[in-house]
């Protein structure tokens, strides 16, 4: 079977793509878990509105509705479940309008997530994300997280399960 490679380079400004992606990722967690009230939810939604296109295509992320609002709802739910969440970016590479990142997410589950009640379990998840940026906003976001490790750490799946 022949290998299919993309034609040409992505369009867009590499440094602008990198800047938008980093600002958006940092802004998502900047005030977790403080303040302890729900004011962060409004700031999260404002961050998403600033950096994410209304018609963003989100792939491999369990959003319940399409577009920016569905993505914002997902991020608020994630923040509720893991208010001490901290993402460490191990690598960020941008080329034109496209950015790729390798990250680690550390947090403690403090409310329901994955349709599973609060476990109080600490999690350590590795993943990668890819995004496309146009006119200063994310227009596509794709995430690959080790969901099996996540489920094992929460006790949803037995540790002996291998894929």
Short mmCIF file of N, CA and C in Angstrom, two decimals:
data_model
loop_
_atom_site.label_atom_id
_atom_site.label_comp_id
_atom_site.label_asym_id
_atom_site.label_seq_id
_atom_site.Cartn_x
_atom_site.Cartn_y
_atom_site.Cartn_z
N UNK A 1 0.85 -1.17 0.00
CA UNK A 1 0.00 0.00 0.00
C UNK A 1 0.90 1.24 0.00
N UNK A 2 0.65 2.20 -0.88
CA UNK A 2 1.51 3.39 -0.95
C UNK A 2 1.28 4.31 0.24
N UNK A 3 2.32 5.03 0.58
CA UNK A 3 2.27 6.03 1.65
C UNK A 3 1.69 7.31 1.06
N UNK A 4 0.76 7.93 1.77
CA UNK A 4 0.17 9.19 1.32
C UNK A 4 0.68 10.30 2.22
N UNK A 5 1.31 11.28 1.65
CA UNK A 5 1.84 12.42 2.40
C UNK A 5 1.07 13.68 2.04
N UNK A 6 0.98 14.64 2.99
CA UNK A 6 0.28 15.88 2.67
C UNK A 6 1.02 16.66 1.59
N UNK A 7 0.27 17.38 0.80
CA UNK A 7 0.87 18.20 -0.25
C UNK A 7 1.20 19.57 0.29
N UNK A 8 2.44 20.01 0.12
CA UNK A 8 2.83 21.35 0.52
C UNK A 8 2.86 21.54 2.02
N UNK A 9 3.14 22.75 2.43
CA UNK A 9 3.21 23.12 3.83
C UNK A 9 1.89 23.73 4.27
N UNK A 10 1.60 23.65 5.58
CA UNK A 10 0.39 24.31 6.07
C UNK A 10 0.48 25.82 5.82
N UNK A 11 -0.68 26.42 5.65
CA UNK A 11 -0.72 27.87 5.50
C UNK A 11 -0.70 28.50 6.88
N UNK A 12 -0.39 29.77 6.95
CA UNK A 12 -0.44 30.47 8.23
C UNK A 12 0.94 30.79 8.77
N UNK A 13 0.95 31.54 9.85
CA UNK A 13 2.17 32.01 10.49
C UNK A 13 2.50 31.10 11.67
N UNK A 14 3.62 30.42 11.60
CA UNK A 14 4.02 29.46 12.63
C UNK A 14 4.06 30.10 14.01
N UNK A 15 4.66 31.26 14.15
CA UNK A 15 4.78 31.89 15.48
C UNK A 15 3.42 32.31 16.03
N UNK A 16 2.54 32.79 15.18
CA UNK A 16 1.18 33.14 15.63
C UNK A 16 0.42 31.89 16.07
N UNK A 17 0.57 30.82 15.33
CA UNK A 17 -0.07 29.55 15.69
C UNK A 17 0.42 29.10 17.06
N UNK A 18 1.73 29.11 17.27
CA UNK A 18 2.31 28.72 18.54
C UNK A 18 1.80 29.62 19.67
N UNK A 19 1.78 30.93 19.45
CA UNK A 19 1.34 31.88 20.48
C UNK A 19 -0.11 31.63 20.89
N UNK A 20 -1.00 31.49 19.91
CA UNK A 20 -2.42 31.28 20.21
C UNK A 20 -2.62 29.98 20.99
N UNK A 21 -1.96 28.91 20.55
CA UNK A 21 -2.11 27.62 21.22
C UNK A 21 -1.62 27.70 22.67
N UNK A 22 -0.44 28.25 22.88
CA UNK A 22 0.11 28.33 24.24
C UNK A 22 -0.75 29.22 25.13
N UNK A 23 -1.16 30.38 24.64
CA UNK A 23 -2.01 31.26 25.45
C UNK A 23 -3.31 30.57 25.84
N UNK A 24 -3.92 29.85 24.91
CA UNK A 24 -5.17 29.16 25.20
C UNK A 24 -4.96 28.06 26.24
N UNK A 25 -3.93 27.26 26.07
CA UNK A 25 -3.68 26.16 27.01
C UNK A 25 -3.35 26.67 28.40
N UNK A 26 -2.54 27.72 28.51
CA UNK A 26 -2.20 28.28 29.82
C UNK A 26 -3.43 28.88 30.48
N UNK A 27 -4.24 29.60 29.72
CA UNK A 27 -5.41 30.27 30.28
C UNK A 27 -6.44 29.29 30.83
N UNK A 28 -6.50 28.07 30.30
CA UNK A 28 -7.48 27.09 30.77
C UNK A 28 -7.29 26.73 32.23
N UNK A 29 -6.05 26.67 32.69
CA UNK A 29 -5.78 26.20 34.05
C UNK A 29 -5.22 27.28 34.96
N UNK A 30 -5.20 28.53 34.51
CA UNK A 30 -4.47 29.55 35.25
C UNK A 30 -4.97 29.80 36.66
N UNK A 31 -6.25 29.56 36.94
CA UNK A 31 -6.70 29.84 38.31
C UNK A 31 -7.31 28.63 38.99
N UNK A 32 -6.92 27.43 38.54
CA UNK A 32 -7.36 26.22 39.25
C UNK A 32 -6.46 26.02 40.45
N UNK A 33 -6.88 25.57 41.58
CA UNK A 33 -8.28 25.39 41.97
C UNK A 33 -8.86 26.63 42.63
N UNK A 34 -8.16 27.76 42.51
CA UNK A 34 -8.60 28.96 43.20
C UNK A 34 -9.11 29.98 42.22
N UNK A 35 -10.06 30.82 42.54
CA UNK A 35 -10.77 30.83 43.82
C UNK A 35 -11.71 29.63 43.93
N UNK A 36 -12.06 29.25 45.15
CA UNK A 36 -12.86 28.05 45.34
C UNK A 36 -14.33 28.20 44.93
N UNK A 37 -14.75 29.38 44.52
CA UNK A 37 -16.13 29.54 44.05
C UNK A 37 -16.21 29.17 42.58
N UNK A 38 -17.33 29.39 41.97
CA UNK A 38 -17.52 29.01 40.57
C UNK A 38 -17.19 30.12 39.57
N UNK A 39 -16.52 31.18 40.01
CA UNK A 39 -16.23 32.28 39.10
C UNK A 39 -15.31 31.85 37.95
N UNK A 40 -14.52 30.80 38.16
CA UNK A 40 -13.61 30.33 37.11
C UNK A 40 -14.37 29.84 35.89
N UNK A 41 -15.61 29.38 36.08
CA UNK A 41 -16.39 28.87 34.93
C UNK A 41 -16.64 29.96 33.90
N UNK A 42 -16.96 31.15 34.35
CA UNK A 42 -17.16 32.27 33.44
C UNK A 42 -15.87 32.64 32.73
N UNK A 43 -14.76 32.62 33.48
CA UNK A 43 -13.47 32.93 32.86
C UNK A 43 -13.08 31.84 31.84
N UNK A 44 -13.41 30.59 32.15
CA UNK A 44 -13.12 29.50 31.20
C UNK A 44 -13.90 29.71 29.92
N UNK A 45 -15.18 30.02 30.04
CA UNK A 45 -16.01 30.25 28.85
C UNK A 45 -15.51 31.46 28.06
N UNK A 46 -15.07 32.51 28.76
CA UNK A 46 -14.54 33.70 28.07
C UNK A 46 -13.24 33.35 27.35
N UNK A 47 -12.41 32.52 27.95
CA UNK A 47 -11.17 32.07 27.31
C UNK A 47 -11.47 31.30 26.05
N UNK A 48 -12.42 30.38 26.13
CA UNK A 48 -12.80 29.59 24.96
C UNK A 48 -13.35 30.51 23.87
N UNK A 49 -14.17 31.48 24.25
CA UNK A 49 -14.72 32.41 23.26
C UNK A 49 -13.61 33.21 22.58
N UNK A 50 -12.60 33.61 23.35
CA UNK A 50 -11.51 34.41 22.80
C UNK A 50 -10.64 33.61 21.83
N UNK A 51 -10.38 32.33 22.12
CA UNK A 51 -9.39 31.57 21.37
C UNK A 51 -9.95 30.48 20.47
N UNK A 52 -11.24 30.22 20.52
CA UNK A 52 -11.80 29.11 19.76
C UNK A 52 -12.88 29.61 18.81
N UNK A 53 -12.80 29.20 17.56
CA UNK A 53 -13.78 29.56 16.55
C UNK A 53 -15.15 28.95 16.91
N UNK A 54 -16.25 29.67 16.67
CA UNK A 54 -17.58 29.12 17.00
C UNK A 54 -17.86 27.77 16.35
N UNK A 55 -17.30 27.52 15.18
CA UNK A 55 -17.56 26.28 14.45
C UNK A 55 -16.39 25.30 14.55
N UNK A 56 -15.60 25.40 15.61
CA UNK A 56 -14.45 24.51 15.77
C UNK A 56 -14.88 23.06 15.62
N UNK A 57 -14.03 22.28 14.99
CA UNK A 57 -14.24 20.84 14.87
C UNK A 57 -13.37 20.19 15.93
N UNK A 58 -14.01 19.50 16.88
CA UNK A 58 -13.29 18.84 17.98
C UNK A 58 -13.37 17.35 17.75
N UNK A 59 -12.21 16.71 17.70
CA UNK A 59 -12.16 15.28 17.42
C UNK A 59 -11.53 14.52 18.58
N UNK A 60 -12.09 13.35 18.85
CA UNK A 60 -11.58 12.42 19.86
C UNK A 60 -11.61 13.02 21.27
N UNK A 61 -12.51 13.93 21.49
CA UNK A 61 -12.76 14.52 22.81
C UNK A 61 -14.25 14.31 23.06
N UNK A 62 -14.63 13.78 24.22
CA UNK A 62 -16.05 13.46 24.45
C UNK A 62 -16.94 14.68 24.70
N UNK A 63 -17.06 15.52 23.67
CA UNK A 63 -17.97 16.66 23.77
C UNK A 63 -19.40 16.16 23.52
N UNK A 64 -20.37 16.79 24.16
CA UNK A 64 -21.76 16.35 24.02
C UNK A 64 -22.51 17.11 22.93
N UNK A 65 -21.93 18.23 22.49
CA UNK A 65 -22.53 18.98 21.38
C UNK A 65 -21.39 19.60 20.58
N UNK A 66 -21.61 19.86 19.29
CA UNK A 66 -20.54 20.35 18.44
C UNK A 66 -20.21 21.82 18.68
N UNK A 67 -19.08 22.24 18.13
CA UNK A 67 -18.69 23.64 18.13
C UNK A 67 -18.10 24.12 19.45
N UNK A 68 -17.92 25.43 19.50
CA UNK A 68 -17.28 26.08 20.64
C UNK A 68 -18.02 25.84 21.94
N UNK A 69 -19.36 25.90 21.93
CA UNK A 69 -20.11 25.72 23.17
C UNK A 69 -19.95 24.32 23.73
N UNK A 70 -19.95 23.32 22.87
CA UNK A 70 -19.74 21.94 23.32
C UNK A 70 -18.36 21.74 23.90
N UNK A 71 -17.35 22.38 23.29
CA UNK A 71 -16.00 22.28 23.79
C UNK A 71 -15.87 22.98 25.14
N UNK A 72 -16.50 24.15 25.26
CA UNK A 72 -16.49 24.89 26.55
C UNK A 72 -17.16 24.06 27.63
N UNK A 73 -18.30 23.44 27.32
CA UNK A 73 -18.98 22.58 28.30
C UNK A 73 -18.07 21.45 28.76
N UNK A 74 -17.35 20.84 27.83
CA UNK A 74 -16.43 19.76 28.17
C UNK A 74 -15.34 20.26 29.12
N UNK A 75 -14.73 21.42 28.81
CA UNK A 75 -13.65 21.94 29.64
C UNK A 75 -14.14 22.31 31.04
N UNK A 76 -15.35 22.85 31.14
CA UNK A 76 -15.92 23.16 32.46
C UNK A 76 -16.16 21.87 33.25
N UNK A 77 -16.69 20.84 32.60
CA UNK A 77 -16.92 19.56 33.27
C UNK A 77 -15.59 18.94 33.73
N UNK A 78 -14.55 19.05 32.89
CA UNK A 78 -13.24 18.54 33.27
C UNK A 78 -12.70 19.30 34.47
N UNK A 79 -12.87 20.62 34.47
CA UNK A 79 -12.42 21.43 35.60
C UNK A 79 -13.18 21.12 36.88
N UNK A 80 -14.48 20.81 36.76
CA UNK A 80 -15.26 20.40 37.93
C UNK A 80 -14.74 19.09 38.51
N UNK A 81 -14.48 18.14 37.64
CA UNK A 81 -14.05 16.81 38.08
C UNK A 81 -12.61 16.82 38.61
N UNK A 82 -11.77 17.66 38.03
CA UNK A 82 -10.34 17.68 38.38
C UNK A 82 -9.88 19.12 38.65
N UNK A 83 -10.36 19.75 39.72
CA UNK A 83 -10.05 21.16 39.95
C UNK A 83 -8.57 21.43 40.24
N UNK A 84 -7.82 20.42 40.60
CA UNK A 84 -6.39 20.61 40.83
C UNK A 84 -5.57 20.21 39.60
N UNK A 85 -6.23 20.04 38.46
CA UNK A 85 -5.56 19.58 37.24
C UNK A 85 -4.41 20.47 36.83
N UNK A 86 -3.32 19.84 36.43
CA UNK A 86 -2.18 20.56 35.93
C UNK A 86 -1.64 19.84 34.70
N UNK A 87 -1.56 20.56 33.60
CA UNK A 87 -1.02 19.99 32.37
C UNK A 87 0.40 20.49 32.18
N UNK A 88 1.29 19.56 31.94
CA UNK A 88 2.68 19.89 31.63
C UNK A 88 2.90 19.58 30.16
N UNK A 89 3.31 20.58 29.41
CA UNK A 89 3.59 20.37 27.99
C UNK A 89 5.06 19.99 27.85
N UNK A 90 5.29 18.77 27.38
CA UNK A 90 6.64 18.26 27.20
C UNK A 90 7.22 18.66 25.86
N UNK A 91 6.33 18.97 24.90
CA UNK A 91 6.79 19.36 23.57
C UNK A 91 5.66 20.11 22.86
N UNK A 92 6.01 21.19 22.18
CA UNK A 92 5.08 21.92 21.32
C UNK A 92 5.82 22.23 20.03
N UNK A 93 5.25 21.79 18.91
CA UNK A 93 5.85 22.03 17.60
C UNK A 93 4.79 22.66 16.72
N UNK A 94 5.13 23.78 16.08
CA UNK A 94 4.19 24.45 15.19
C UNK A 94 4.80 24.59 13.81
N UNK A 95 3.93 24.48 12.81
CA UNK A 95 4.33 24.67 11.42
C UNK A 95 3.15 25.29 10.69
N UNK A 96 3.30 26.52 10.28
CA UNK A 96 2.20 27.21 9.60
C UNK A 96 1.00 27.32 10.52
N UNK A 97 -0.13 26.77 10.07
CA UNK A 97 -1.38 26.89 10.86
C UNK A 97 -1.61 25.70 11.78
N UNK A 98 -0.63 24.81 11.89
CA UNK A 98 -0.81 23.57 12.63
C UNK A 98 0.16 23.49 13.80
N UNK A 99 -0.35 23.00 14.94
CA UNK A 99 0.49 22.82 16.12
C UNK A 99 0.25 21.43 16.68
N UNK A 100 1.33 20.80 17.14
CA UNK A 100 1.25 19.49 17.79
C UNK A 100 1.89 19.62 19.17
N UNK A 101 1.32 18.91 20.14
CA UNK A 101 1.88 18.96 21.48
C UNK A 101 1.84 17.59 22.13
N UNK A 102 2.80 17.35 22.99
CA UNK A 102 2.85 16.14 23.82
C UNK A 102 2.73 16.64 25.25
N UNK A 103 1.82 16.06 26.03
CA UNK A 103 1.55 16.59 27.35
C UNK A 103 1.32 15.48 28.38
N UNK A 104 1.36 15.90 29.64
CA UNK A 104 1.03 15.04 30.77
C UNK A 104 0.03 15.79 31.64
N UNK A 105 -1.04 15.10 32.04
CA UNK A 105 -2.08 15.70 32.88
C UNK A 105 -2.06 14.99 34.22
N UNK A 106 -1.87 15.75 35.30
CA UNK A 106 -1.90 15.22 36.66
C UNK A 106 -3.03 15.90 37.41
N UNK A 107 -3.83 15.10 38.12
CA UNK A 107 -4.98 15.67 38.83
C UNK A 107 -5.55 14.64 39.80
N UNK A 108 -6.50 15.10 40.59
CA UNK A 108 -7.23 14.23 41.51
C UNK A 108 -8.71 14.33 41.16
N UNK A 109 -9.35 13.20 40.92
CA UNK A 109 -10.78 13.22 40.58
C UNK A 109 -11.59 13.55 41.83
N UNK A 110 -12.31 14.68 41.79
CA UNK A 110 -13.06 15.13 42.95
C UNK A 110 -14.57 15.16 42.73
N UNK A 111 -15.00 14.93 41.49
CA UNK A 111 -16.43 14.75 41.20
C UNK A 111 -16.56 13.86 39.98
N UNK A 112 -17.79 13.52 39.60
CA UNK A 112 -18.04 12.54 38.55
C UNK A 112 -17.35 12.92 37.24
N UNK A 113 -16.85 11.87 36.55
CA UNK A 113 -16.24 12.01 35.24
C UNK A 113 -16.29 10.64 34.57
N UNK A 114 -16.41 10.59 33.25
CA UNK A 114 -16.56 9.33 32.52
C UNK A 114 -17.77 8.56 33.09
N UNK A 115 -18.80 9.29 33.48
CA UNK A 115 -20.00 8.66 34.05
C UNK A 115 -19.67 7.82 35.28
N UNK A 116 -18.59 8.17 35.95
CA UNK A 116 -18.12 7.44 37.13
C UNK A 116 -18.02 8.45 38.28
N UNK A 117 -18.57 8.09 39.43
CA UNK A 117 -18.57 8.98 40.57
C UNK A 117 -17.18 9.35 41.05
N UNK A 118 -17.11 10.35 41.91
CA UNK A 118 -15.84 10.82 42.45
C UNK A 118 -15.11 9.69 43.16
N UNK A 119 -13.85 9.51 42.82
CA UNK A 119 -13.06 8.43 43.41
C UNK A 119 -12.00 8.94 44.38
N UNK A 120 -11.64 10.21 44.24
CA UNK A 120 -10.55 10.74 45.04
C UNK A 120 -9.19 10.26 44.55
N UNK A 121 -9.18 9.55 43.42
CA UNK A 121 -7.94 8.99 42.88
C UNK A 121 -7.11 10.05 42.17
N UNK A 122 -5.81 9.95 42.36
CA UNK A 122 -4.87 10.77 41.60
C UNK A 122 -4.63 10.08 40.27
N UNK A 123 -4.56 10.87 39.21
CA UNK A 123 -4.30 10.32 37.88
C UNK A 123 -3.08 10.98 37.27
N UNK A 124 -2.44 10.25 36.39
CA UNK A 124 -1.28 10.73 35.62
C UNK A 124 -1.51 10.21 34.20
N UNK A 125 -1.86 11.11 33.29
CA UNK A 125 -2.24 10.72 31.93
C UNK A 125 -1.31 11.38 30.92
N UNK A 126 -0.84 10.59 29.97
CA UNK A 126 -0.05 11.12 28.87
C UNK A 126 -0.94 11.26 27.64
N UNK A 127 -0.64 12.27 26.83
CA UNK A 127 -1.42 12.45 25.61
C UNK A 127 -0.74 13.38 24.62
N UNK A 128 -1.41 13.53 23.50
CA UNK A 128 -0.96 14.44 22.45
C UNK A 128 -2.17 15.20 21.92
N UNK A 129 -1.94 16.41 21.48
CA UNK A 129 -3.00 17.21 20.87
C UNK A 129 -2.47 17.82 19.59
N UNK A 130 -3.38 18.02 18.67
CA UNK A 130 -3.08 18.67 17.40
C UNK A 130 -4.15 19.72 17.17
N UNK A 131 -3.76 20.88 16.68
CA UNK A 131 -4.73 21.94 16.44
C UNK A 131 -4.35 22.70 15.18
N UNK A 132 -5.38 23.28 14.57
CA UNK A 132 -5.18 24.21 13.46
C UNK A 132 -5.72 25.55 13.89
N UNK A 133 -5.00 26.61 13.53
CA UNK A 133 -5.35 27.97 13.93
C UNK A 133 -5.56 28.81 12.67
N UNK A 134 -6.65 29.56 12.66
CA UNK A 134 -6.93 30.49 11.57
C UNK A 134 -7.44 31.78 12.18
N UNK A 135 -6.87 32.91 11.77
CA UNK A 135 -7.29 34.23 12.26
C UNK A 135 -7.29 34.31 13.79
N UNK A 136 -6.26 33.71 14.40
CA UNK A 136 -6.10 33.81 15.85
C UNK A 136 -7.00 32.91 16.68
N UNK A 137 -7.70 31.95 16.02
CA UNK A 137 -8.60 31.06 16.76
C UNK A 137 -8.40 29.62 16.33
N UNK A 138 -8.58 28.71 17.28
CA UNK A 138 -8.54 27.29 16.96
C UNK A 138 -9.76 26.93 16.13
N UNK A 139 -9.53 26.34 14.97
CA UNK A 139 -10.63 25.92 14.10
C UNK A 139 -10.78 24.41 14.09
N UNK A 140 -9.74 23.71 14.56
CA UNK A 140 -9.79 22.26 14.67
C UNK A 140 -8.92 21.85 15.85
N UNK A 141 -9.42 20.89 16.64
CA UNK A 141 -8.67 20.39 17.79
C UNK A 141 -8.85 18.89 17.86
N UNK A 142 -7.74 18.17 17.98
CA UNK A 142 -7.75 16.71 18.02
C UNK A 142 -6.88 16.28 19.18
N UNK A 143 -7.40 15.42 20.03
CA UNK A 143 -6.64 15.00 21.20
C UNK A 143 -6.57 13.48 21.29
N UNK A 144 -5.41 12.99 21.66
CA UNK A 144 -5.18 11.57 21.91
C UNK A 144 -4.70 11.43 23.34
N UNK A 145 -5.55 10.90 24.21
CA UNK A 145 -5.17 10.68 25.60
C UNK A 145 -5.19 9.18 25.87
N UNK A 146 -4.37 8.74 26.79
CA UNK A 146 -4.33 7.33 27.16
C UNK A 146 -5.55 7.04 28.05
N UNK A 147 -6.69 6.81 27.39
CA UNK A 147 -7.95 6.63 28.12
C UNK A 147 -8.00 5.32 28.90
N UNK A 148 -7.28 4.30 28.43
CA UNK A 148 -7.24 3.05 29.18
C UNK A 148 -6.52 3.26 30.51
N UNK A 149 -5.38 3.95 30.49
CA UNK A 149 -4.66 4.24 31.73
C UNK A 149 -5.52 5.09 32.65
N UNK A 150 -6.26 6.04 32.07
CA UNK A 150 -7.16 6.91 32.84
C UNK A 150 -8.20 6.05 33.55
N UNK A 151 -8.85 5.17 32.81
CA UNK A 151 -9.90 4.31 33.38
C UNK A 151 -9.33 3.37 34.44
N UNK A 152 -8.13 2.84 34.22
CA UNK A 152 -7.50 1.97 35.21
C UNK A 152 -7.22 2.74 36.50
N UNK A 153 -6.70 3.94 36.37
CA UNK A 153 -6.35 4.73 37.55
C UNK A 153 -7.57 5.14 38.35
N UNK A 154 -8.72 5.28 37.68
CA UNK A 154 -9.96 5.60 38.38
C UNK A 154 -10.64 4.36 38.94
N UNK A 155 -10.14 3.19 38.59
CA UNK A 155 -10.75 1.95 39.07
C UNK A 155 -11.94 1.51 38.25
N UNK A 156 -12.13 2.08 37.07
CA UNK A 156 -13.25 1.73 36.20
C UNK A 156 -12.95 0.43 35.46
N UNK A 157 -11.67 0.23 35.13
CA UNK A 157 -11.22 -0.94 34.41
C UNK A 157 -10.16 -1.63 35.27
N UNK A 158 -10.19 -2.94 35.31
CA UNK A 158 -9.23 -3.71 36.08
C UNK A 158 -7.80 -3.47 35.56
N UNK A 159 -6.87 -3.38 36.47
CA UNK A 159 -5.45 -3.14 36.10
C UNK A 159 -4.88 -4.18 35.15
N UNK A 160 -5.43 -5.38 35.15
CA UNK A 160 -4.88 -6.45 34.32
C UNK A 160 -5.26 -6.31 32.84
N UNK A 161 -6.21 -5.45 32.52
CA UNK A 161 -6.66 -5.29 31.13
C UNK A 161 -5.53 -4.68 30.30
N UNK A 162 -5.23 -5.30 29.17
CA UNK A 162 -4.21 -4.82 28.25
C UNK A 162 -4.82 -4.71 26.86
N UNK A 163 -4.36 -3.78 26.09
CA UNK A 163 -4.78 -3.66 24.69
C UNK A 163 -3.58 -3.78 23.78
#
